[in-house]
Tab-separated table of C-alpha atoms and ligand atoms in Angstrom:
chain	number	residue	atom	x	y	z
A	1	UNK	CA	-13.493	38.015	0.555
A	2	UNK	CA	-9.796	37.214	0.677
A	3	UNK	CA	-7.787	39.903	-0.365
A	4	UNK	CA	-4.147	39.035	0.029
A	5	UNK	CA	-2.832	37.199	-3.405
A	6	UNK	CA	-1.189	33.626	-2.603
A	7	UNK	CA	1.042	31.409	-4.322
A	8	UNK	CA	-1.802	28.426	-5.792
A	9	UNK	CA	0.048	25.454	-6.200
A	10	UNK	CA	-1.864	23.266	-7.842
A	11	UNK	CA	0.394	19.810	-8.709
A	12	UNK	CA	-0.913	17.007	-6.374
A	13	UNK	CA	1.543	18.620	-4.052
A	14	UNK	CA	4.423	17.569	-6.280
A	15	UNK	CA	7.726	18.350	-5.372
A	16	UNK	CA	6.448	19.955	-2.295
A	17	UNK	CA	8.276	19.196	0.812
A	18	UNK	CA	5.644	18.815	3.410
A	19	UNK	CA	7.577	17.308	6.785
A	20	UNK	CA	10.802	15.613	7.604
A	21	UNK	CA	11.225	12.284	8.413
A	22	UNK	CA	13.721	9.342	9.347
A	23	UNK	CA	11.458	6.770	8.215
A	24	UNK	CA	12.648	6.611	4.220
A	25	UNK	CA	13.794	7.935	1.355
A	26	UNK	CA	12.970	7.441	-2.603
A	27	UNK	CA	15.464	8.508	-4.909
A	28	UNK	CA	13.958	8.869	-8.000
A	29	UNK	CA	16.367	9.405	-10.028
A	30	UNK	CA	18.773	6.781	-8.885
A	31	UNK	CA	16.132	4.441	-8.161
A	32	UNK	CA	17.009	3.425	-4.855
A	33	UNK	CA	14.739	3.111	-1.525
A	34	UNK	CA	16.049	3.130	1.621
A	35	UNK	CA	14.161	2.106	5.120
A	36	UNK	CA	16.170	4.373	7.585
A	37	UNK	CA	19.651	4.005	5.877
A	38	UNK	CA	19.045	0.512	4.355
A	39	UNK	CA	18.755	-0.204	0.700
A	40	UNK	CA	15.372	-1.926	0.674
A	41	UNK	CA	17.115	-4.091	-1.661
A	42	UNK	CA	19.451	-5.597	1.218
A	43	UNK	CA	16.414	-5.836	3.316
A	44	UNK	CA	14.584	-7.998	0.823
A	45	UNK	CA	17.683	-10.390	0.317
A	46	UNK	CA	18.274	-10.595	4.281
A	47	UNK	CA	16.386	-10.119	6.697
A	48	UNK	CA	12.570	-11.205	7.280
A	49	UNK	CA	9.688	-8.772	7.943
A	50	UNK	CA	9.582	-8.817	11.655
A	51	UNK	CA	13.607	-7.480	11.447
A	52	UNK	CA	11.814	-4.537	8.982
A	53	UNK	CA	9.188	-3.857	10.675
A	54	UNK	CA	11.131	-3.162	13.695
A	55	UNK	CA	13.502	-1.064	12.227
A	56	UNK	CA	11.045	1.275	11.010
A	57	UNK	CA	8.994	1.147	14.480
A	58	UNK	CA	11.981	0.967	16.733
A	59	UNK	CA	14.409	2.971	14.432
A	60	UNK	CA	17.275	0.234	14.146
A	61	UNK	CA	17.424	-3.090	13.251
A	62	UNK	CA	17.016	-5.707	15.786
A	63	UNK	CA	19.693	-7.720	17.550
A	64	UNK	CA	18.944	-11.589	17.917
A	65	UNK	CA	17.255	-10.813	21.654
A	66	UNK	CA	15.192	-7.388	20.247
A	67	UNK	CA	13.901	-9.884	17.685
A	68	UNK	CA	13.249	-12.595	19.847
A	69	UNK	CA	11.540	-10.311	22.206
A	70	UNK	CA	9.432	-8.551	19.092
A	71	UNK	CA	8.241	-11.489	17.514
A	72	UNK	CA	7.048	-12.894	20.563
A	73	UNK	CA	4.669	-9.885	21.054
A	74	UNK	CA	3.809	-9.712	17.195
A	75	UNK	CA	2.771	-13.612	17.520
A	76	UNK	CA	0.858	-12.394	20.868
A	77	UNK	CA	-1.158	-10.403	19.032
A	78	UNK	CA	-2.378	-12.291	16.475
A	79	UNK	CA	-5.683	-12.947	17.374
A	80	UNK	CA	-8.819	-11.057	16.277
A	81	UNK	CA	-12.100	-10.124	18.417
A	82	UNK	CA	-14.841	-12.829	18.151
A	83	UNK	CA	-17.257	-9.849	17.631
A	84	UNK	CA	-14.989	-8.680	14.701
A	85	UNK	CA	-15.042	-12.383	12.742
A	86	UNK	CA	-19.009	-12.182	13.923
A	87	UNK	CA	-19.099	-8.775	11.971
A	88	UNK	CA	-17.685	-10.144	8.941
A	89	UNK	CA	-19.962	-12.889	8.919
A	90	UNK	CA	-22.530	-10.681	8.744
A	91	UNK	CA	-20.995	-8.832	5.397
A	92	UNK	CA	-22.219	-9.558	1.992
A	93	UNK	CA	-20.144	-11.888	0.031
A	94	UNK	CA	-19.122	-9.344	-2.839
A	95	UNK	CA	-17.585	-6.549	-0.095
A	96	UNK	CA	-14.595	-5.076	-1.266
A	97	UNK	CA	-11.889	-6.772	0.265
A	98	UNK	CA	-10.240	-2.837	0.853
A	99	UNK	CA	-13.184	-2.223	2.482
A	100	UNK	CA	-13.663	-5.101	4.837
A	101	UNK	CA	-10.114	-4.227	5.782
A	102	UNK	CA	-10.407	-0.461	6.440
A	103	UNK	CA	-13.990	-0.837	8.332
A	104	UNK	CA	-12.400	-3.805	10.441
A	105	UNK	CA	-9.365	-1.926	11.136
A	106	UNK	CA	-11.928	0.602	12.912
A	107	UNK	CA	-13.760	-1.914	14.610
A	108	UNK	CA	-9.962	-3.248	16.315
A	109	UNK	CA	-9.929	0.589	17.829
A	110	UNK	CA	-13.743	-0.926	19.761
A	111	UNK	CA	-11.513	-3.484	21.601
A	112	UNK	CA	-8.032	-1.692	22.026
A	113	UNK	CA	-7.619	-1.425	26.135
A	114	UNK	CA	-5.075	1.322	25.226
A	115	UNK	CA	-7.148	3.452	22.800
A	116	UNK	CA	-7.612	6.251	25.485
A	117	UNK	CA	-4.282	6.747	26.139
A	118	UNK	CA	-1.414	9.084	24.132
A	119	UNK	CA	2.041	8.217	24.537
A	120	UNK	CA	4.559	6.820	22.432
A	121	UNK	CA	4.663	3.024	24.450
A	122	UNK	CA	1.061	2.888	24.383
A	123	UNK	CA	0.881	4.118	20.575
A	124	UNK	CA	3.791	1.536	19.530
A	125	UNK	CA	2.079	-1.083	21.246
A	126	UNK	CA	-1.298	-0.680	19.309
A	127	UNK	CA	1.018	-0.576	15.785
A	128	UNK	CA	2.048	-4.042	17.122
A	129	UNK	CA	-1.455	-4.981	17.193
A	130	UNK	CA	-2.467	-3.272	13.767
A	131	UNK	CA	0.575	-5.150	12.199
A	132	UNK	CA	-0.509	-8.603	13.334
A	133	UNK	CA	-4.265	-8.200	13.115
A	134	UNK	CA	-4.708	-6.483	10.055
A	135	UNK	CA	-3.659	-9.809	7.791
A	136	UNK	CA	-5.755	-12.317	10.483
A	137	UNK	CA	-8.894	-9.606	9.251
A	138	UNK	CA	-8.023	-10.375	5.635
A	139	UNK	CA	-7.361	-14.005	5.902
A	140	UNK	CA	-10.722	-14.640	8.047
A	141	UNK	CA	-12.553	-12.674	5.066
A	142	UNK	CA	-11.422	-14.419	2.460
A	143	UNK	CA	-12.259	-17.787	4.127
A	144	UNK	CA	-15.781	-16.483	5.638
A	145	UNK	CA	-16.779	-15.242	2.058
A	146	UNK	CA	-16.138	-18.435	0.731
A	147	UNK	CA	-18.187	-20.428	3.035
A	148	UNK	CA	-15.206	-21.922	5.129
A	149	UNK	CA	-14.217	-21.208	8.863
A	150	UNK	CA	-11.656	-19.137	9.500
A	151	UNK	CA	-8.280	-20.564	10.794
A	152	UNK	CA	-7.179	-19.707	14.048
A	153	UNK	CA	-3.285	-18.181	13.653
A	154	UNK	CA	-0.396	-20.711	14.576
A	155	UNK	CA	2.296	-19.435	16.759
A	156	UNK	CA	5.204	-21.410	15.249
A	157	UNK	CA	5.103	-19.627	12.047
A	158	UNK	CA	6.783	-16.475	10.963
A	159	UNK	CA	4.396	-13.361	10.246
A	160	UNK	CA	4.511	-14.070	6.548
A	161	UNK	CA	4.018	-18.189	6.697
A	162	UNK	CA	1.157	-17.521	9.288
A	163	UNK	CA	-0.923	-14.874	7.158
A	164	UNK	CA	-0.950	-17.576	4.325
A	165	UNK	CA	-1.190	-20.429	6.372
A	166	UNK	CA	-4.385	-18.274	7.767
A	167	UNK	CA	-5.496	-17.640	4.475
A	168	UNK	CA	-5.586	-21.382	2.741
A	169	UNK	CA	-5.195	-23.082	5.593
A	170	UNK	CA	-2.032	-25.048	4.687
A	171	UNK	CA	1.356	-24.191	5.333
A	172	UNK	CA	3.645	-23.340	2.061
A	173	UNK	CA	6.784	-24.456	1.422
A	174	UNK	CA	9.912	-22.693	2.540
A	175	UNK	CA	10.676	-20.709	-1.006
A	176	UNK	CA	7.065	-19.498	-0.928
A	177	UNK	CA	7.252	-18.125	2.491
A	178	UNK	CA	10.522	-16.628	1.718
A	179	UNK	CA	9.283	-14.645	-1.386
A	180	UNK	CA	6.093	-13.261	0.663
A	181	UNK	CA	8.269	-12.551	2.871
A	182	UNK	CA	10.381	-9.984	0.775
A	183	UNK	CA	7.146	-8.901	-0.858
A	184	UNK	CA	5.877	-7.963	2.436
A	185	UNK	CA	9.477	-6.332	2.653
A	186	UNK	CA	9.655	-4.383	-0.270
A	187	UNK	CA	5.923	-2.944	0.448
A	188	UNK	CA	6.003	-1.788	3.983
A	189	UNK	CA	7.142	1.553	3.284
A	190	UNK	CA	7.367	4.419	0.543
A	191	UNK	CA	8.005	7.597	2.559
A	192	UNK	CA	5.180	10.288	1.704
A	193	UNK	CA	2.838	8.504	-0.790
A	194	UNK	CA	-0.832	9.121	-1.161
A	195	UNK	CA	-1.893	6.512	2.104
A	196	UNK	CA	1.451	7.569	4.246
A	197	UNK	CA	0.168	11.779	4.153
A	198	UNK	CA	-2.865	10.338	4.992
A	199	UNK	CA	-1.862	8.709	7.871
A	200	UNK	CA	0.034	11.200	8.609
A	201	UNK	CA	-2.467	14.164	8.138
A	202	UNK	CA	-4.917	11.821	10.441
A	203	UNK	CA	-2.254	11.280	12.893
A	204	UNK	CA	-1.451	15.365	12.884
A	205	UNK	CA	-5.015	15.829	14.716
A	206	UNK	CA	-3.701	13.766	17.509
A	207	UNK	CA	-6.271	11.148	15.564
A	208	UNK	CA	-5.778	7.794	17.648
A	209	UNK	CA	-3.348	5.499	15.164
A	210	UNK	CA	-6.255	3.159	13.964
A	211	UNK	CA	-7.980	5.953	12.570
A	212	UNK	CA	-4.817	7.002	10.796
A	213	UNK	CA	-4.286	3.555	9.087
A	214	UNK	CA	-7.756	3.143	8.380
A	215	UNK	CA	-7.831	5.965	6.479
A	216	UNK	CA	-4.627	4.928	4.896
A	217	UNK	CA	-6.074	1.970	3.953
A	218	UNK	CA	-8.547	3.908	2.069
A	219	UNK	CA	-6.260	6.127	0.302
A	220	UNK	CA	-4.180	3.020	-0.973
A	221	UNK	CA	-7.564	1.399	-2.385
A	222	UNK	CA	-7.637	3.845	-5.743
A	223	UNK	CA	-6.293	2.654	-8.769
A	224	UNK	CA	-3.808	5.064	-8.979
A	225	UNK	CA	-1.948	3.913	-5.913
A	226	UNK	CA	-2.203	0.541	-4.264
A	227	UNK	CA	-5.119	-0.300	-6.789
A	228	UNK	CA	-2.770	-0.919	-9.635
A	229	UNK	CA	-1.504	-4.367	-9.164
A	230	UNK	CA	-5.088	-5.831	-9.222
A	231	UNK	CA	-5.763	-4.120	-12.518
A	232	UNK	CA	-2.073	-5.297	-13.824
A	233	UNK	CA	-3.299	-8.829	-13.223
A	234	UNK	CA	-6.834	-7.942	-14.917
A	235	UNK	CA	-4.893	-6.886	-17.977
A	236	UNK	CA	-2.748	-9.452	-18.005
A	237	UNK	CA	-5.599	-12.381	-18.249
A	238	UNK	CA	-7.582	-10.072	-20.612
A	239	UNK	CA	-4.342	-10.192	-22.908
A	240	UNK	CA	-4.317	-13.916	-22.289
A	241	UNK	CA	-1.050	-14.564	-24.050
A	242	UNK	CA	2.428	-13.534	-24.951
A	243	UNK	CA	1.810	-13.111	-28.531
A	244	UNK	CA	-1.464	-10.748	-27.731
A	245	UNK	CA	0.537	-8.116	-26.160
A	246	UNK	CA	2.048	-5.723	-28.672
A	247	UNK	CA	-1.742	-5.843	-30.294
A	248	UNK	CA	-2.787	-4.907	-26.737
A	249	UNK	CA	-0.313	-2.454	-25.907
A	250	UNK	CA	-1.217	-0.394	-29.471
A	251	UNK	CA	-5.352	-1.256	-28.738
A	252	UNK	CA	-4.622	0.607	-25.491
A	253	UNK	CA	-2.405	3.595	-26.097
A	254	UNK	CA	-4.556	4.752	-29.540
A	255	UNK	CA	-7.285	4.732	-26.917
A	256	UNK	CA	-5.585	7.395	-24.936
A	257	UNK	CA	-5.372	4.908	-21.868
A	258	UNK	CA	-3.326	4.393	-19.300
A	259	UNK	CA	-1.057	0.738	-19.140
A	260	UNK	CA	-1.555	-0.293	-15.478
A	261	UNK	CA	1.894	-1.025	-13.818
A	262	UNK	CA	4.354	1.714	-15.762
A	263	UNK	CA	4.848	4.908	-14.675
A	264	UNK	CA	5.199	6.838	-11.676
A	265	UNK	CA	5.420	9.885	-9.532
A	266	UNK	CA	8.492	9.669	-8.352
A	267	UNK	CA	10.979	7.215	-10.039
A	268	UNK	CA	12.318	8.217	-13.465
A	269	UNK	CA	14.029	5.063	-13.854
A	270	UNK	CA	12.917	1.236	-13.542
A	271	UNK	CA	11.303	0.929	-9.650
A	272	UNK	CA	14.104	-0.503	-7.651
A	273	UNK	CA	10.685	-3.266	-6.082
A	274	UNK	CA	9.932	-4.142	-9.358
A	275	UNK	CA	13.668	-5.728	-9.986
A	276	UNK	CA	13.616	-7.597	-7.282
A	277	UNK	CA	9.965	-8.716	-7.523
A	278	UNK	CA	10.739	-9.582	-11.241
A	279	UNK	CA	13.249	-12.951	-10.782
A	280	UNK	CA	10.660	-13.980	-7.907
A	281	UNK	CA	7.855	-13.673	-10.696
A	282	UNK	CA	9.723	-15.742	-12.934
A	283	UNK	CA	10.739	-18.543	-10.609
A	284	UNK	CA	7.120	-18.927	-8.905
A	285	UNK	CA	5.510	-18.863	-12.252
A	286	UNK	CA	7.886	-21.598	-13.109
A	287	UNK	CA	6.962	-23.361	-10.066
A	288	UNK	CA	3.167	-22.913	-10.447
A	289	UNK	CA	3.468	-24.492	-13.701
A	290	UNK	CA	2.032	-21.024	-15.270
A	291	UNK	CA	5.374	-19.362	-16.631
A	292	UNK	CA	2.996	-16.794	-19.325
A	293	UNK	CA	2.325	-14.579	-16.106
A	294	UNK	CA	5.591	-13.668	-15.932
A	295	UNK	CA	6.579	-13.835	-19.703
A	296	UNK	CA	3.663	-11.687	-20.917
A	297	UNK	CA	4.439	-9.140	-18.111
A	298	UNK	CA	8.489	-9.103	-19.645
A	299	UNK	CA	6.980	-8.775	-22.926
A	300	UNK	CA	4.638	-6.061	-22.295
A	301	UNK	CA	7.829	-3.912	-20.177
A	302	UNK	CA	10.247	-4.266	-23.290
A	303	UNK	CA	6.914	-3.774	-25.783
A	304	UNK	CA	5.819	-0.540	-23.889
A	305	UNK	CA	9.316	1.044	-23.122
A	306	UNK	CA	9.659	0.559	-27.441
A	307	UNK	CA	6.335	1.990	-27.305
A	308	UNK	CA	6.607	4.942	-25.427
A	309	UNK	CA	10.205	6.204	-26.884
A	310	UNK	CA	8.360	6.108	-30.400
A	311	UNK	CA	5.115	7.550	-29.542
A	312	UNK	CA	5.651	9.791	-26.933
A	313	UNK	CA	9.501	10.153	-27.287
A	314	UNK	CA	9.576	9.509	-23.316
A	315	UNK	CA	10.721	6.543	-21.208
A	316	UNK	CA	8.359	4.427	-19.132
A	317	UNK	CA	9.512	2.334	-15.904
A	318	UNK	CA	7.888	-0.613	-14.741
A	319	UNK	CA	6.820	0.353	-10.697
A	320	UNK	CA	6.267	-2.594	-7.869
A	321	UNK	CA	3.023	-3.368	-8.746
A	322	UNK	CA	4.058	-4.347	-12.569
A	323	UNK	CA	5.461	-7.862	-11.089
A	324	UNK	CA	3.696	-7.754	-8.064
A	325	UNK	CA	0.555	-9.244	-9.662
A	326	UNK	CA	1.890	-12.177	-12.170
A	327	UNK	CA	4.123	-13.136	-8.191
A	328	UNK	CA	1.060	-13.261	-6.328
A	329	UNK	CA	-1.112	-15.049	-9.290
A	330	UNK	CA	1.174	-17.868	-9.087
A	331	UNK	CA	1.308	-17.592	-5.150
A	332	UNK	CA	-2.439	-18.168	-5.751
A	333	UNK	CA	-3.552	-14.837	-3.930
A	334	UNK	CA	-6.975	-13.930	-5.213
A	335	UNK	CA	-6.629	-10.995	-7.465
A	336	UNK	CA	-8.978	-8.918	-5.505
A	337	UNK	CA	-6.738	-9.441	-2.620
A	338	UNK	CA	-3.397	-7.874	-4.126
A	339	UNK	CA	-4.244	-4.664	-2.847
A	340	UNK	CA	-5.525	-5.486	0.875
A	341	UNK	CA	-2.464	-7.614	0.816
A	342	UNK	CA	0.036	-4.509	0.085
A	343	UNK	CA	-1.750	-2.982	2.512
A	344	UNK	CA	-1.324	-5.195	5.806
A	345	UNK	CA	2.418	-5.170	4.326
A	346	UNK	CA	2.378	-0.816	4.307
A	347	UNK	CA	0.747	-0.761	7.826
A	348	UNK	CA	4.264	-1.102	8.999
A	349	UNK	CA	5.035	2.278	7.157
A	350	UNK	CA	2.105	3.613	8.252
A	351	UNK	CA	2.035	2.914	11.683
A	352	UNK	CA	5.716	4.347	11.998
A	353	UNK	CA	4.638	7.332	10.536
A	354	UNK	CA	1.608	7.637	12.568
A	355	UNK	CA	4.469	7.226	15.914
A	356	UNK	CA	6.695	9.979	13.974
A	357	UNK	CA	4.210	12.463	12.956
A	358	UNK	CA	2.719	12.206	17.183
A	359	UNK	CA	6.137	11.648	18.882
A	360	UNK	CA	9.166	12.684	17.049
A	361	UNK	CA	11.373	14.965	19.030
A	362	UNK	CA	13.756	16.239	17.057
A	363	UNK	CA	12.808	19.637	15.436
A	364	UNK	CA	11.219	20.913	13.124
A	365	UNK	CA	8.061	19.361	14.811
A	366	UNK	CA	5.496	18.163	12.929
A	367	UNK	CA	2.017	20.378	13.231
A	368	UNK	CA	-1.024	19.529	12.494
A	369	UNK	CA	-1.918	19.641	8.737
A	370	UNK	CA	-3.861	23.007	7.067
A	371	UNK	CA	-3.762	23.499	3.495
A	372	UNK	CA	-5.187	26.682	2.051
A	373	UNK	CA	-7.484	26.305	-1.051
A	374	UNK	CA	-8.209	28.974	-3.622
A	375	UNK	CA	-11.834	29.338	-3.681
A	376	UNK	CA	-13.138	29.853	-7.335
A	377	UNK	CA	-16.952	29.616	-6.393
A	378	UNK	CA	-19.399	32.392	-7.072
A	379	UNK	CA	-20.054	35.312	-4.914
A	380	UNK	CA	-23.253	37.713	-5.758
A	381	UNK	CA	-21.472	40.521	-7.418
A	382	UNK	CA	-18.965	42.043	-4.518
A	383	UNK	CA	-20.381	40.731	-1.651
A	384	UNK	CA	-21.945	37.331	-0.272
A	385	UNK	CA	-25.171	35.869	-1.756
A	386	UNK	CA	-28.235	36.755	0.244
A	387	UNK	CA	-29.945	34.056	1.414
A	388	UNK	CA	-33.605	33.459	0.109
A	389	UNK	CA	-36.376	31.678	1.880
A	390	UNK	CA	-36.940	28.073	0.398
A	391	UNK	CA	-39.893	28.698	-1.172
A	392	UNK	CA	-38.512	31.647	-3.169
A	393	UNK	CA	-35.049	30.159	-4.512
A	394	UNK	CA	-35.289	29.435	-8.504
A	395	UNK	CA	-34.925	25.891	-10.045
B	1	COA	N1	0.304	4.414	-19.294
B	1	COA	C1	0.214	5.288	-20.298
B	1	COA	N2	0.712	6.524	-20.238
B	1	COA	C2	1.336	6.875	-19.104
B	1	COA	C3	1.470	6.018	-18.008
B	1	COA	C4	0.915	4.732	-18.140
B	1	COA	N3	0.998	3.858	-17.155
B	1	COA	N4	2.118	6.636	-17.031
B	1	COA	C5	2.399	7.853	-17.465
B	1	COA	N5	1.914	7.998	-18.725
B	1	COA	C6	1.999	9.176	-19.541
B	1	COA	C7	0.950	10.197	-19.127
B	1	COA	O1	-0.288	9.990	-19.790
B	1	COA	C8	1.601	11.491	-19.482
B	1	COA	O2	1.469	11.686	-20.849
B	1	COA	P1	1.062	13.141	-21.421
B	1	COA	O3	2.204	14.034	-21.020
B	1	COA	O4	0.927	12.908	-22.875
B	1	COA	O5	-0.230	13.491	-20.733
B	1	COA	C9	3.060	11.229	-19.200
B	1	COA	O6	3.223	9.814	-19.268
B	1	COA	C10	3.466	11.712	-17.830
B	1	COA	O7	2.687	11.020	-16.900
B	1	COA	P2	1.989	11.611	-15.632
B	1	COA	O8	0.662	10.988	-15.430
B	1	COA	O9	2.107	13.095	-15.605
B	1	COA	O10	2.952	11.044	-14.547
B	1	COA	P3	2.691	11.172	-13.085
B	1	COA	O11	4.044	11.128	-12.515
B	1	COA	O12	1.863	12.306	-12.680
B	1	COA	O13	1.783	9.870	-12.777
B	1	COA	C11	1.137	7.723	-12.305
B	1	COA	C12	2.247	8.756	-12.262
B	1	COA	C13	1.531	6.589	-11.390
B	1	COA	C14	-0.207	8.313	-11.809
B	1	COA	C15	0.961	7.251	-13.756
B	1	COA	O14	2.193	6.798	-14.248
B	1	COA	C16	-0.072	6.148	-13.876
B	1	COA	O15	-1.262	6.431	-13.918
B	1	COA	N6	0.376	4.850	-13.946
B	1	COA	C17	-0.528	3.756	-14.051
B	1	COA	C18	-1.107	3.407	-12.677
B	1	COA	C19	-0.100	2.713	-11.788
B	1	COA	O16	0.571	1.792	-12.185
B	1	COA	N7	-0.070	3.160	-10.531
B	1	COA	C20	0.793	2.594	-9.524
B	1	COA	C21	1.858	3.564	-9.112
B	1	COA	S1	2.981	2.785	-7.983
């Protein structure tokens, strides 16, 4: 038995400072998210996801030849193993789309020539697989579970035309790319979330990086993390219209339940995503022809922040996946796919973190990750229980 008395801290590791990194920061009480010294916000209004992704892979943004040069291996990559599409053929319809994702992730480790081998080059080079095969996965799924044949990826399109180009088959017009292009922006990264530490505590093991992201992928499947903008969207057609919403809202928050979308761990004021992805909700709702996405979401913000100062005399913040899911409704995105699709945006994050957490030089070096727990299970009196034979252990 463990004599020595320890500090239990036992917050969901809240305000706990756990590792350093160069990769982002939130500040929560400012609201502002930067990707290695860039507001996100600049990021979304100019630059595309290839110049992101290589900044937080590569540490600096790209000049006109880096980006050239790191397209040209993303669009290399693009391709997915004919046993892999075979695999998902074989998959019952109703998978979870975060599942097809995370279990196909693992099967790209089967056909990774580089998967033995532990250095930084090698490492990078498999994130720049994981980034462009991770949304060629999705896209093949959610044509193969609808009875159609996937589409193989086309070369002259950016990383964010191609994915949806992969997924519909058609190419979308130029304001359509551009706003899944920020999207895929403003989601790649969110220094140590739920997914990231577990990428990160994967990666500490010397894990290879596909494990890492795979088991990001599961982390970011709960509803209390990436999960959130499909229920958002699942609230908003159960409210059905503007006018139902502040009968909705009360419905809810008698109930004692939670309003997908508001709230979170670390901002204190309005998520600095969520403003951007906001005027892009608007305009494609507009644009789709189906503006109540967008308006019901509005009312339901200014509704619940009313809400909240009277009933709970707190404020309430909208986070990114509050506008997330009326912007990819109108996109046409299958709701079930919101989440998978935040998550081929994150495995940028994650795969820089993975290359951090392995490779970073600088101290304090990262180690490999060992919580203590405080066991509150029984012993038999002082000592350990003795063991009994089967046969004589009580129901
Ligand atoms: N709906 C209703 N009440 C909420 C709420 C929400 N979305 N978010 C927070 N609250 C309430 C809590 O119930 C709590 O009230 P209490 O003190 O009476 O118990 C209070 O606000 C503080 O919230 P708490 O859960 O402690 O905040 P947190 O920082 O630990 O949790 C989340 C953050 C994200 C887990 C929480 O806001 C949430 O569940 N949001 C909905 C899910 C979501 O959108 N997730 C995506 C995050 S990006």
């Amino acid at each position: 038995m463990e004599e020595e008395c320890k500090p239990i801290i036992n917050t969901g590791l809240r305000g706990v400072t756990i590792a350093s990194t160069k990769i982002s920061d939130v500040n929560g009480q400012l609201g502002k998210l930067v990707y290695r010294g860039y507001l996100v916000k600049d990021l979304a209004e100019n630059t595309t996801f290839e110049e992101a992704a290589h900044l937080l892979l590569k540490e600096k943004l790209p000049n006109a030849s880096q980006l050239a040069g790191f397209k040209e291996k993303l669009v290399a990559e693009r391709d997915i193993p004919a046993s892999l599409v075979a695999a998902l053929k074989t998959r019952p319809n109703e998978s979870l789309p975060m599942d097809i994702l995370q279990a196909g992730t693992a099967m790209l480790a089967n056909h990774d020539p580089e998967i033995n081998v532990q250095t930084r080059e090698a490492t990078e080079n498999m994130a720049l697989r994981l980034i462009s095969k991770t949304p060629a996965i999705l896209a093949a799924w959610e044509r193969i579970r609808n009875g159609k044949d996937p589409v193989p990826p086309n070369k002259e399109l950016s990383h964010a035309a191609n994915f949806l180009y992969m997924m519909t088959g058609e190419i979308p017009n130029d304001e359509i790319i551009r706003f899944f292009d920020a999207c895929l922006i403003l989601h790649a990264e969110h220094s140590f979330n739920a997914s990231t530490f577990a990428a990160r505590e994967v990666a500490s093991t010397r894990a290879h990086i596909y494990a890492a992201v795979a088991a990001a992928v599961g982390s970011l499947s709960g509803e209390l993390h990436g999960g959130a903008n499909t229920r958002v969207m699942n609230m908003l057609l159960e409210i059905g219209s503007p006018d139902r919403v502040e009968q909705y809202l009360n419905d809810e928050l008698e109930a004692g339940r939670k309003i997908m979308g508001l709230g979170h761990a670390v901002y204190k004021v309005d998520d600095p995503r969520a403003l951007i992805l906001a005027p892009m909700s608007k305009r494609m709702g507009e644009m789709a022809g189906q503006p109540q996405w967008y308006e019901m979401s509005r009312e339901l913000e200014l509704k619940a922040k009313e809400a909240f100062k009277t009933r709970k005399n707190m404020d309430i913040f909208v986070n990114v996946d509050f506008y997330s899911a009326s912007l990819y409704y109108s996109m046409g995105i299958p709701v079930d796919l919101f989440t998978p699709v935040f998550a081929i945006s994150r495995v940028a994050g994650w795969t820089a973190h993975v290359l951090e957490e392995q490779f970073a030089e600088a101290a304090p070096k990262p180690m490999l990750y060992r919580p203590e727990s405080d066991y509150i299970g029984d012993y038999c009196g002082p000592e350990e229980c003795v063991l009994e034979p089967i046969y004589e252990r009580k129901p």
